[in-house]
């Protein structure tokens, strides 16, 4: 008797592909936990994966908010950011939302996050944010300096030469400038700022914003330089006024005249521009533009 051939098992149709997760950048309080948004508290309580700059501070924040954190918490700081990116992208592609929380303020703004955001966008994934406090906008709001136009320059270079070159390029910046700086470098940076931008340039040094010992010191760069000669502690955001419009015209004329004097003495223009820029502590481009403007004006 012939045994009938076994019929192949019916193959179950595959279900729809699992939707990818979202990358959520969460603004964290600068100091007071009560400044946290309701959205951040809800996200901490529901996110499958949390990438935290400091896992201990994250759990402390959650405790202050009365929130349990059931999701998987991964450390995500400057030292391991690049190595973490593939793991977090994989979690997103697997359908899990990933919440990024740094110690304070918005991720990727002088904090970990940029590399992950770029990788997520390249992979076609959704990137969104939970708005929250920002040291940049908080400092400029209380500085008393013009806020209609401003630029954020982040942390100044650590090496004195690099820092001075950057500040020379910013000497003609008209917008209000915002910098982050560490307490042990603030005195040197203020001295370099006073040298590059002028000792009378108005500024505001904001220390420990929204925290118990919040302090805002306003004055000229020279006054702040002298004040910072003592011990300074805490997180610092520095706001510096841009160059006034009227003084820029005077300075441009002076720069062009200095170049003209050197040219009349037989020096080449390129060399003269470089020498004047170095002496005045400004970018060579500013000197070149001043020379061109002077010639156009006769």
Short mmCIF file of C-alpha atoms in Angstrom, two decimals:
data_model
loop_
_atom_site.label_atom_id
_atom_site.label_comp_id
_atom_site.label_asym_id
_atom_site.label_seq_id
_atom_site.Cartn_x
_atom_site.Cartn_y
_atom_site.Cartn_z
CA UNK A 1 0.00 0.00 0.00
CA UNK A 2 1.38 3.35 -1.01
CA UNK A 3 1.56 6.01 1.69
CA UNK A 4 0.22 9.32 0.40
CA UNK A 5 2.77 12.08 0.27
CA UNK A 6 2.61 14.51 3.18
CA UNK A 7 1.15 17.82 2.16
CA UNK A 8 3.43 20.77 2.97
CA UNK A 9 2.26 22.84 5.91
CA UNK A 10 0.43 25.93 4.87
CA UNK A 11 2.76 28.92 5.14
CA UNK A 12 1.39 31.72 7.25
CA UNK A 13 1.47 35.07 5.52
CA UNK A 14 4.03 37.48 6.99
CA UNK A 15 2.59 40.32 8.99
CA UNK A 16 3.12 43.96 8.08
CA UNK A 17 6.62 45.25 8.80
CA UNK A 18 7.04 46.73 12.22
CA UNK A 19 7.14 50.55 12.03
CA UNK A 20 10.43 52.16 12.97
CA UNK A 21 10.77 53.96 16.25
CA UNK A 22 11.27 57.69 16.73
CA UNK A 23 14.37 59.44 17.99
CA UNK A 24 13.23 61.92 20.64
CA UNK A 25 15.56 64.66 21.91
CA UNK A 26 14.41 65.77 25.35
CA UNK A 27 15.25 69.11 26.91
CA UNK A 28 16.25 68.55 30.54
CA UNK A 29 16.10 71.12 33.38
CA UNK A 30 19.16 73.31 33.89
CA UNK A 31 18.72 73.08 37.65
CA UNK A 32 15.29 72.74 39.25
CA UNK A 33 13.51 69.47 38.51
CA UNK A 34 10.23 71.38 38.62
CA UNK A 35 11.25 73.07 35.35
CA UNK A 36 10.87 69.72 33.56
CA UNK A 37 7.98 69.52 31.13
CA UNK A 38 5.05 67.14 31.55
CA UNK A 39 6.09 65.62 28.23
CA UNK A 40 9.53 64.73 29.60
CA UNK A 41 8.02 63.00 32.64
CA UNK A 42 5.68 60.98 30.42
CA UNK A 43 8.52 60.08 28.06
CA UNK A 44 10.73 58.85 30.91
CA UNK A 45 7.90 56.62 32.09
CA UNK A 46 7.19 55.09 28.67
CA UNK A 47 10.34 55.15 26.50
CA UNK A 48 11.59 51.64 25.61
CA UNK A 49 15.19 52.92 25.35
CA UNK A 50 16.76 55.94 27.05
CA UNK A 51 20.20 57.21 26.06
CA UNK A 52 21.44 59.25 29.03
CA UNK A 53 24.57 61.38 29.32
CA UNK A 54 24.77 60.46 33.00
CA UNK A 55 22.64 57.49 34.08
CA UNK A 56 22.82 58.43 37.75
CA UNK A 57 21.58 61.95 37.12
CA UNK A 58 18.82 60.56 34.93
CA UNK A 59 17.54 58.31 37.72
CA UNK A 60 17.83 61.20 40.18
CA UNK A 61 15.74 63.39 37.87
CA UNK A 62 13.15 60.63 37.47
CA UNK A 63 12.96 60.22 41.25
CA UNK A 64 12.49 63.97 41.71
CA UNK A 65 9.65 63.82 39.20
CA UNK A 66 8.12 60.77 40.89
CA UNK A 67 8.52 58.69 37.74
CA UNK A 68 9.53 55.02 37.41
CA UNK A 69 11.84 54.28 34.47
CA UNK A 70 10.95 50.82 33.07
CA UNK A 71 12.88 51.19 29.81
CA UNK A 72 16.44 50.16 29.04
CA UNK A 73 18.87 52.92 30.07
CA UNK A 74 22.15 53.24 28.16
CA UNK A 75 25.01 55.61 28.89
CA UNK A 76 25.50 58.09 26.06
CA UNK A 77 28.27 60.62 26.62
CA UNK A 78 31.06 62.24 24.64
CA UNK A 79 33.46 59.33 25.16
CA UNK A 80 31.15 56.60 23.81
CA UNK A 81 28.75 58.54 21.58
CA UNK A 82 30.21 57.34 18.29
CA UNK A 83 30.28 53.70 19.43
CA UNK A 84 26.67 53.86 20.69
CA UNK A 85 25.18 55.21 17.48
CA UNK A 86 24.87 51.85 15.60
CA UNK A 87 23.24 50.21 18.63
CA UNK A 88 20.69 53.01 18.98
CA UNK A 89 19.96 53.11 15.24
CA UNK A 90 19.35 49.36 15.39
CA UNK A 91 16.86 49.84 18.23
CA UNK A 92 15.04 52.49 16.22
CA UNK A 93 14.89 50.27 13.15
CA UNK A 94 13.52 47.51 15.36
CA UNK A 95 10.55 49.70 16.22
CA UNK A 96 11.67 51.08 19.58
CA UNK A 97 11.51 54.77 20.40
CA UNK A 98 14.80 56.14 21.73
CA UNK A 99 14.75 59.05 24.18
CA UNK A 100 17.97 61.10 24.46
CA UNK A 101 18.49 63.01 27.72
CA UNK A 102 21.63 64.98 28.56
CA UNK A 103 22.57 66.44 31.93
CA UNK A 104 20.91 69.78 31.21
CA UNK A 105 19.42 71.62 28.25
CA UNK A 106 18.86 70.25 24.77
CA UNK A 107 20.80 67.25 23.42
CA UNK A 108 23.20 67.99 20.53
CA UNK A 109 23.62 71.66 21.56
CA UNK A 110 27.21 71.39 22.84
CA UNK A 111 26.10 68.03 24.25
CA UNK A 112 25.95 64.47 22.89
CA UNK A 113 23.34 63.89 20.20
CA UNK A 114 24.47 65.41 16.92
CA UNK A 115 26.08 62.24 15.55
CA UNK A 116 23.00 60.18 16.42
CA UNK A 117 20.65 62.73 14.83
CA UNK A 118 22.71 62.76 11.63
CA UNK A 119 22.77 58.96 11.47
CA UNK A 120 19.01 58.72 12.08
CA UNK A 121 18.25 61.22 9.33
CA UNK A 122 20.54 59.36 6.94
CA UNK A 123 18.67 56.13 7.77
CA UNK A 124 15.34 57.79 7.00
CA UNK A 125 14.15 57.70 10.61
CA UNK A 126 11.91 60.20 12.38
CA UNK A 127 13.66 62.73 14.62
CA UNK A 128 11.63 64.93 16.95
CA UNK A 129 12.08 66.83 20.20
CA UNK A 130 10.49 67.58 23.54
CA UNK A 131 11.27 71.28 23.99
CA UNK A 132 12.74 72.31 27.30
CA UNK A 133 15.07 74.76 29.03
CA UNK A 134 18.15 76.05 27.21
CA UNK A 135 21.11 77.79 28.82
CA UNK A 136 21.63 79.76 25.59
CA UNK A 137 18.23 81.44 25.45
CA UNK A 138 17.94 81.72 29.24
CA UNK A 139 21.27 83.56 29.50
CA UNK A 140 20.62 85.94 26.62
CA UNK A 141 17.16 86.75 27.99
CA UNK A 142 18.54 87.87 31.38
CA UNK A 143 21.76 89.45 30.04
CA UNK A 144 20.27 92.84 29.29
CA UNK A 145 22.04 92.82 25.91
CA UNK A 146 20.32 93.02 22.49
CA UNK A 147 18.42 89.82 21.71
CA UNK A 148 16.96 90.58 18.29
CA UNK A 149 19.93 88.86 16.61
CA UNK A 150 22.47 86.59 18.27
CA UNK A 151 24.86 83.73 17.49
CA UNK A 152 25.87 80.75 19.60
CA UNK A 153 29.58 79.91 19.52
CA UNK A 154 29.57 77.00 21.99
CA UNK A 155 32.70 76.26 24.00
CA UNK A 156 35.77 78.34 23.17
CA UNK A 157 38.88 76.36 22.12
CA UNK A 158 40.98 75.12 25.03
CA UNK A 159 44.34 76.02 23.48
CA UNK A 160 45.16 79.73 23.86
CA UNK A 161 46.38 80.12 20.26
CA UNK A 162 43.25 78.57 18.76
CA UNK A 163 41.04 80.57 21.10
CA UNK A 164 42.69 83.87 20.16
CA UNK A 165 42.45 83.12 16.44
CA UNK A 166 38.71 82.43 16.77
CA UNK A 167 38.13 85.59 18.78
CA UNK A 168 40.04 87.61 16.19
CA UNK A 169 37.59 86.35 13.57
CA UNK A 170 34.68 87.41 15.80
CA UNK A 171 36.01 90.92 16.43
CA UNK A 172 33.69 92.44 13.82
CA UNK A 173 30.62 90.33 14.67
CA UNK A 174 27.59 92.62 15.00
CA UNK A 175 25.29 90.11 16.67
CA UNK A 176 25.25 89.38 20.39
CA UNK A 177 27.42 86.31 21.02
CA UNK A 178 26.83 83.45 23.47
CA UNK A 179 29.61 81.17 24.71
CA UNK A 180 29.89 78.23 27.09
CA UNK A 181 33.01 78.10 29.26
CA UNK A 182 34.37 76.03 32.11
CA UNK A 183 35.06 77.74 35.47
CA UNK A 184 38.81 76.98 35.41
CA UNK A 185 39.26 78.63 31.98
CA UNK A 186 36.88 81.58 32.30
CA UNK A 187 39.51 84.07 33.53
CA UNK A 188 41.86 83.35 30.61
CA UNK A 189 39.01 83.46 28.11
CA UNK A 190 37.76 86.80 29.43
CA UNK A 191 41.29 88.21 29.16
CA UNK A 192 41.49 87.05 25.53
CA UNK A 193 38.01 88.43 24.82
CA UNK A 194 38.96 91.83 26.25
CA UNK A 195 42.09 91.83 24.09
CA UNK A 196 40.30 90.81 20.88
CA UNK A 197 37.01 92.70 21.23
CA UNK A 198 38.08 95.60 23.39
CA UNK A 199 38.01 95.99 27.19
CA UNK A 200 34.88 98.17 27.14
CA UNK A 201 32.66 95.67 25.27
CA UNK A 202 29.52 95.00 27.40
CA UNK A 203 28.97 91.41 28.56
CA UNK A 204 27.12 89.30 31.11
CA UNK A 205 28.49 86.24 32.88
CA UNK A 206 25.68 83.87 33.88
CA UNK A 207 26.60 81.26 36.47
CA UNK A 208 24.51 78.32 37.72
CA UNK A 209 21.37 79.42 35.86
CA UNK A 210 18.09 78.45 37.62
CA UNK A 211 20.03 76.77 40.44
CA UNK A 212 20.27 77.72 44.12
CA UNK A 213 23.36 79.87 43.65
CA UNK A 214 22.38 81.51 40.36
CA UNK A 215 24.41 84.63 39.66
CA UNK A 216 24.48 87.08 36.75
CA UNK A 217 27.41 89.50 36.68
CA UNK A 218 27.06 92.33 34.15
CA UNK A 219 29.76 94.77 33.08
CA UNK A 220 32.51 95.37 30.55
CA UNK A 221 34.83 92.56 29.49
CA UNK A 222 37.61 94.21 31.52
CA UNK A 223 35.40 94.32 34.62
CA UNK A 224 34.37 90.69 34.20
CA UNK A 225 38.02 89.71 33.60
CA UNK A 226 39.00 91.30 36.90
CA UNK A 227 36.02 89.76 38.70
CA UNK A 228 36.91 86.28 37.41
CA UNK A 229 40.48 86.55 38.71
CA UNK A 230 39.19 84.96 41.93
CA UNK A 231 37.74 81.46 42.22
CA UNK A 232 34.74 80.85 39.98
CA UNK A 233 32.58 77.75 40.25
CA UNK A 234 29.64 76.23 38.43
CA UNK A 235 28.27 76.08 34.89
CA UNK A 236 28.98 79.30 32.98
CA UNK A 237 27.23 80.88 30.01
CA UNK A 238 28.82 84.10 28.77
CA UNK A 239 26.91 86.67 26.71
CA UNK A 240 28.92 89.34 24.86
CA UNK A 241 27.57 92.32 22.93
CA UNK A 242 28.31 92.55 19.23
CA UNK A 243 30.38 95.33 17.73
CA UNK A 244 28.44 98.62 17.48
CA UNK A 245 27.70 99.68 13.92
CA UNK A 246 29.35 103.09 14.24
CA UNK A 247 32.65 101.77 15.61
CA UNK A 248 32.95 99.26 12.79
CA UNK A 249 33.18 102.09 10.23
CA UNK A 250 35.88 103.87 12.21
CA UNK A 251 37.83 100.68 12.70
CA UNK A 252 37.58 99.77 9.03
CA UNK A 253 38.99 103.16 8.03
CA UNK A 254 41.82 102.80 10.52
CA UNK A 255 42.66 99.31 9.27
CA UNK A 256 42.71 100.46 5.66
CA UNK A 257 44.97 103.39 6.60
CA UNK A 258 47.41 101.07 8.40
CA UNK A 259 47.64 98.90 5.29
CA UNK A 260 48.11 101.96 3.08
CA UNK A 261 51.00 103.20 5.22
CA UNK A 262 52.76 99.84 4.90
CA UNK A 263 52.18 99.70 1.15
CA UNK A 264 53.67 103.17 0.72
CA UNK A 265 56.71 101.94 2.63
CA UNK A 266 57.17 99.22 0.01
CA UNK A 267 55.44 96.29 1.67
CA UNK A 268 53.28 93.98 -0.43
CA UNK A 269 49.53 94.21 0.13
CA UNK A 270 49.08 90.59 1.18
CA UNK A 271 51.88 90.87 3.70
CA UNK A 272 50.61 94.25 4.92
CA UNK A 273 47.09 92.89 5.46
CA UNK A 274 48.42 89.90 7.40
CA UNK A 275 50.60 92.13 9.57
CA UNK A 276 47.81 94.61 10.33
CA UNK A 277 45.40 91.78 11.16
CA UNK A 278 47.90 90.24 13.57
CA UNK A 279 48.68 93.59 15.22
CA UNK A 280 45.02 94.61 15.57
CA UNK A 281 43.90 91.14 16.63
CA UNK A 282 41.29 90.82 13.89
CA UNK A 283 40.69 88.44 11.01
CA UNK A 284 42.61 89.06 7.78
CA UNK A 285 39.31 89.01 5.91
CA UNK A 286 38.13 92.05 7.89
CA UNK A 287 41.29 93.97 6.95
CA UNK A 288 40.95 92.95 3.29
CA UNK A 289 37.30 94.07 3.22
CA UNK A 290 38.31 97.38 4.83
CA UNK A 291 40.95 97.98 2.13
CA UNK A 292 38.47 97.20 -0.66
CA UNK A 293 35.82 99.45 0.89
CA UNK A 294 38.33 102.30 1.25
CA UNK A 295 39.37 102.07 -2.41
CA UNK A 296 35.75 102.01 -3.58
CA UNK A 297 35.10 105.09 -1.49
CA UNK A 298 38.01 106.92 -3.07
#
